[in-house]
Short mmCIF file of C-alpha atoms in Angstrom, two decimals:
data_model
loop_
_atom_site.label_atom_id
_atom_site.label_comp_id
_atom_site.label_asym_id
_atom_site.label_seq_id
_atom_site.Cartn_x
_atom_site.Cartn_y
_atom_site.Cartn_z
CA SER A 12 0.01 0.04 0.01
CA GLN A 13 1.06 3.60 -0.48
CA GLN A 14 1.65 4.80 3.01
CA GLY A 15 2.69 8.27 3.99
CA GLU A 16 5.71 8.80 6.13
CA GLU A 17 6.05 11.21 9.03
CA ASP A 18 9.29 12.63 10.12
CA PRO A 19 10.59 12.63 12.80
CA GLN A 20 9.18 9.53 14.42
CA ALA A 21 9.62 11.24 17.87
CA LEU A 22 10.21 14.82 18.95
CA SER A 23 10.79 16.14 22.43
CA ILE A 24 10.87 19.91 23.05
CA GLN A 25 10.56 22.44 25.89
CA GLU A 26 7.28 24.08 26.49
CA GLY A 27 6.97 27.33 24.66
CA GLU A 28 9.14 26.15 21.76
CA ASN A 29 7.83 25.55 18.26
CA ALA A 30 7.37 22.01 16.96
CA THR A 31 7.59 21.04 13.36
CA MET A 32 6.75 17.68 11.88
CA ASN A 33 6.69 16.54 8.34
CA CYS A 34 4.69 14.20 6.17
CA SER A 35 5.57 12.79 2.76
CA TYR A 36 3.28 10.77 0.45
CA LYS A 37 3.69 8.93 -2.78
CA THR A 38 0.77 9.63 -5.11
CA SER A 39 -1.27 12.64 -6.25
CA ILE A 40 -3.89 13.61 -3.72
CA ASN A 41 -7.11 15.59 -3.33
CA ASN A 42 -6.59 16.55 0.31
CA LEU A 43 -4.20 16.14 3.12
CA GLN A 44 -5.29 16.08 6.72
CA TRP A 45 -3.57 16.22 10.12
CA TYR A 46 -4.84 14.49 13.23
CA ARG A 47 -3.88 14.27 16.85
CA GLN A 48 -4.14 11.18 19.05
CA ASN A 49 -3.79 11.24 22.86
CA SER A 50 -2.47 7.98 24.26
CA GLY A 51 -4.58 5.25 22.63
CA ARG A 52 -7.67 7.31 22.32
CA GLY A 53 -9.59 8.19 19.15
CA LEU A 54 -8.02 10.60 16.67
CA VAL A 55 -9.06 14.17 16.56
CA HIS A 56 -9.07 16.16 13.35
CA LEU A 57 -6.84 19.21 13.32
CA ILE A 58 -6.80 20.68 9.84
CA LEU A 59 -7.50 19.83 6.19
CA ILE A 60 -5.54 21.36 3.34
CA ARG A 61 -6.63 20.90 -0.28
CA SER A 62 -4.25 20.03 -3.08
CA ASN A 63 -4.64 23.57 -4.57
CA GLU A 64 -3.75 25.24 -1.29
CA ARG A 65 -0.23 25.95 -0.11
CA GLU A 66 -0.70 27.12 3.48
CA LYS A 67 -3.38 27.02 6.10
CA HIS A 68 -3.63 28.31 9.61
CA SER A 69 -5.79 27.27 12.54
CA GLY A 70 -5.01 28.96 15.92
CA ARG A 71 -1.41 27.89 16.83
CA LEU A 72 -1.25 25.48 13.92
CA ARG A 73 0.27 26.20 10.51
CA VAL A 74 0.11 23.61 7.78
CA THR A 75 2.02 23.89 4.45
CA LEU A 76 1.60 21.69 1.39
CA ASP A 77 4.11 21.29 -1.40
CA THR A 78 2.61 19.06 -4.10
CA SER A 79 5.63 19.18 -6.25
CA LYS A 80 7.64 17.52 -3.44
CA LYS A 81 4.67 15.48 -2.25
CA SER A 82 5.17 16.72 1.30
CA SER A 83 3.44 18.68 4.05
CA SER A 84 4.59 20.18 7.32
CA LEU A 85 2.71 20.88 10.58
CA LEU A 86 4.02 23.61 12.77
CA ILE A 87 2.72 23.97 16.33
CA THR A 88 3.81 27.39 17.75
CA ALA A 89 4.32 28.16 21.47
CA SER A 90 3.87 24.60 22.44
CA ARG A 91 2.04 23.57 25.67
CA ALA A 92 2.06 20.47 27.73
CA ALA A 93 -1.38 19.59 26.41
CA ASP A 94 0.16 19.28 22.90
CA THR A 95 1.88 16.13 24.01
CA ALA A 96 0.31 13.54 21.70
CA SER A 97 0.94 11.57 18.45
CA TYR A 98 0.27 13.42 15.22
CA PHE A 99 -0.72 11.74 11.98
CA CYS A 100 -1.18 12.83 8.45
CA ALA A 101 -3.64 11.26 6.05
CA THR A 102 -4.11 11.61 2.30
CA ASP A 103 -6.87 10.60 -0.04
CA GLY A 104 -6.05 9.73 -3.58
CA ILE A 105 -7.44 11.28 -6.70
CA SER A 106 -8.90 8.00 -7.95
CA ASN A 107 -10.55 6.73 -4.74
CA TYR A 108 -11.45 7.66 -1.28
CA GLN A 109 -9.20 5.27 0.55
CA LEU A 110 -7.40 7.17 3.18
CA ILE A 111 -3.67 6.47 3.56
CA TRP A 112 -2.07 7.26 6.96
CA GLY A 113 1.42 7.88 8.05
CA ALA A 114 2.92 6.11 11.06
CA GLY A 115 2.87 9.29 13.14
CA THR A 116 5.15 11.59 15.06
CA LYS A 117 5.14 11.27 18.83
CA LEU A 118 5.52 14.73 20.34
CA ILE A 119 6.51 15.24 23.92
CA ILE A 120 6.38 18.71 25.48
CA LYS A 121 8.62 18.99 28.54
CA PRO A 122 7.52 21.48 31.19
CA GLU B 179 -24.05 15.38 20.72
CA ALA B 180 -22.46 14.42 17.41
CA GLN B 181 -20.51 11.24 17.97
CA VAL B 182 -19.32 7.90 16.75
CA THR B 183 -19.84 5.06 19.21
CA GLN B 184 -18.19 1.64 19.30
CA ASN B 185 -19.06 -1.44 21.32
CA PRO B 186 -17.49 -3.12 23.12
CA ARG B 187 -14.58 -0.96 24.12
CA TYR B 188 -12.62 -3.92 25.40
CA LEU B 189 -12.86 -7.55 24.30
CA ILE B 190 -10.80 -10.59 25.13
CA THR B 191 -11.70 -13.71 23.10
CA VAL B 192 -10.31 -16.99 21.94
CA THR B 193 -9.21 -18.08 18.48
CA GLY B 194 -12.03 -18.96 16.19
CA LYS B 195 -14.89 -17.52 18.21
CA LYS B 196 -16.89 -15.20 15.91
CA LEU B 197 -17.30 -11.69 17.11
CA THR B 198 -18.84 -8.43 16.05
CA VAL B 199 -17.77 -4.89 16.89
CA THR B 200 -20.55 -2.41 16.40
CA CYS B 201 -20.14 1.14 15.14
CA SER B 202 -22.86 3.75 14.92
CA GLN B 203 -22.78 7.44 13.99
CA ASN B 204 -25.51 10.08 14.54
CA MET B 205 -24.32 12.68 11.99
CA ASN B 206 -25.97 11.34 8.88
CA HIS B 207 -22.54 10.77 7.34
CA GLU B 208 -22.21 8.98 4.04
CA TYR B 209 -18.74 7.57 4.59
CA MET B 210 -17.72 5.18 7.31
CA SER B 211 -14.53 3.22 7.77
CA TRP B 212 -12.76 0.77 10.06
CA TYR B 213 -9.10 0.93 10.97
CA ARG B 214 -6.68 -1.09 13.05
CA GLN B 215 -3.79 0.50 14.83
CA ASP B 216 -0.73 -1.42 15.83
CA PRO B 217 2.45 -0.08 17.41
CA GLY B 218 4.83 1.40 14.90
CA LEU B 219 2.41 0.84 11.97
CA GLY B 220 0.05 3.73 12.27
CA LEU B 221 -3.50 3.34 11.17
CA ARG B 222 -4.31 0.85 8.54
CA GLN B 223 -7.72 0.90 6.83
CA ILE B 224 -9.59 -2.40 6.89
CA TYR B 225 -12.79 -1.58 4.99
CA TYR B 226 -14.68 1.62 4.12
CA SER B 227 -18.15 2.43 2.90
CA MET B 228 -19.18 5.30 0.65
CA ASN B 229 -22.87 4.71 1.32
CA VAL B 230 -25.57 2.17 2.20
CA GLU B 231 -24.79 -1.23 0.53
CA VAL B 232 -21.51 0.09 -0.83
CA THR B 233 -18.30 -1.31 0.77
CA ASP B 234 -14.71 -1.47 -0.39
CA LYS B 235 -11.57 -3.15 0.83
CA GLY B 236 -8.85 -1.11 2.48
CA ASP B 237 -5.24 -2.15 2.98
CA VAL B 238 -5.82 -5.11 5.28
CA PRO B 239 -9.26 -6.69 4.73
CA GLU B 240 -8.20 -10.30 5.18
CA GLY B 241 -10.09 -11.94 8.03
CA TYR B 242 -12.72 -9.21 8.36
CA LYS B 243 -16.22 -8.61 7.11
CA VAL B 244 -18.39 -5.53 7.07
CA SER B 245 -21.94 -4.62 6.13
CA ARG B 246 -23.72 -1.34 5.61
CA LYS B 247 -27.45 -2.02 5.70
CA GLU B 248 -28.28 1.31 7.34
CA LYS B 249 -26.57 4.65 6.97
CA ARG B 250 -25.75 4.93 10.70
CA ASN B 251 -24.34 1.52 11.42
CA PHE B 252 -21.22 -0.17 10.08
CA PRO B 253 -20.39 -3.35 12.05
CA LEU B 254 -17.10 -5.09 11.85
CA ILE B 255 -17.23 -8.87 11.86
CA LEU B 256 -14.45 -11.30 12.60
CA GLU B 257 -15.70 -14.67 11.51
CA SER B 258 -12.79 -16.71 13.00
CA PRO B 259 -10.46 -14.46 14.94
CA SER B 260 -6.79 -15.27 15.18
CA PRO B 261 -4.07 -13.82 17.49
CA ASN B 262 -2.67 -11.63 14.77
CA GLN B 263 -5.94 -9.71 14.85
CA THR B 264 -5.09 -8.52 18.33
CA SER B 265 -5.14 -4.74 17.89
CA LEU B 266 -6.83 -1.48 18.67
CA TYR B 267 -9.66 -0.84 16.28
CA PHE B 268 -11.27 2.44 15.39
CA CYS B 269 -14.47 3.24 13.54
CA ALA B 270 -14.66 6.66 11.84
CA SER B 271 -17.20 8.54 9.73
CA SER B 272 -17.30 11.66 7.55
CA LEU B 273 -19.59 13.45 5.20
CA TRP B 274 -17.62 12.13 2.29
CA GLY B 275 -14.48 10.20 1.72
CA GLY B 276 -11.93 12.90 1.72
CA ASP B 277 -13.56 14.97 4.50
CA GLU B 278 -12.78 15.39 8.18
CA GLN B 279 -13.05 11.97 9.93
CA TYR B 280 -14.85 11.65 13.23
CA PHE B 281 -13.47 8.76 15.25
CA GLY B 282 -14.99 6.46 17.82
CA PRO B 283 -13.22 5.84 21.13
CA GLY B 284 -11.68 2.63 19.95
CA THR B 285 -12.05 -1.09 20.76
CA ARG B 286 -9.12 -2.97 22.22
CA LEU B 287 -9.34 -6.52 21.04
CA THR B 288 -7.23 -9.39 22.37
CA VAL B 289 -7.39 -12.82 20.72
CA THR B 290 -5.70 -15.64 22.65
#
């Protein structure tokens, strides 16, 4: 299957710092989404960016999409302890609606 | 409250004993999906459904069955569970396939 990849696999930063994680994918997409998961719980949608968009903001989140490089980045500014979670990207292909997920980035915010 | 519910939340069973995990959504969503999550592998899609009576295989459909007889329900059936199906399972729904997914709380299944 064509699975996305997140980078890094794990990230540990101090509270207040910015956190950046990346997602790469293999095929052309309609949309790319980012989700957060707290310790074995259900995933929560953060942001959706369409293939014709380059950047999107939501509160402290900034997502960029580079379709030429087939990659996206999620920036969390001014991190908080509550941001500690795993973050996943998901893409849906042009020819079908099967969602392909990355393996996730585990983010730890140290107080 | 808009939500996706799954039952049971935890299940321990033995190899070969048929089981069903229910999933229900109250948002009138067209699209529903089942995932399994295993350490280091992220989410893998098992089956998805674009609408009533329409289902398609995801990445890992072997050993699973689904049905979509009503819009709100999308049960996952394991006819003969095996230990390699021990996993955390999530049901999700959305208005359409590429839209924001709403996830259920998860079902932790152990097959001994």
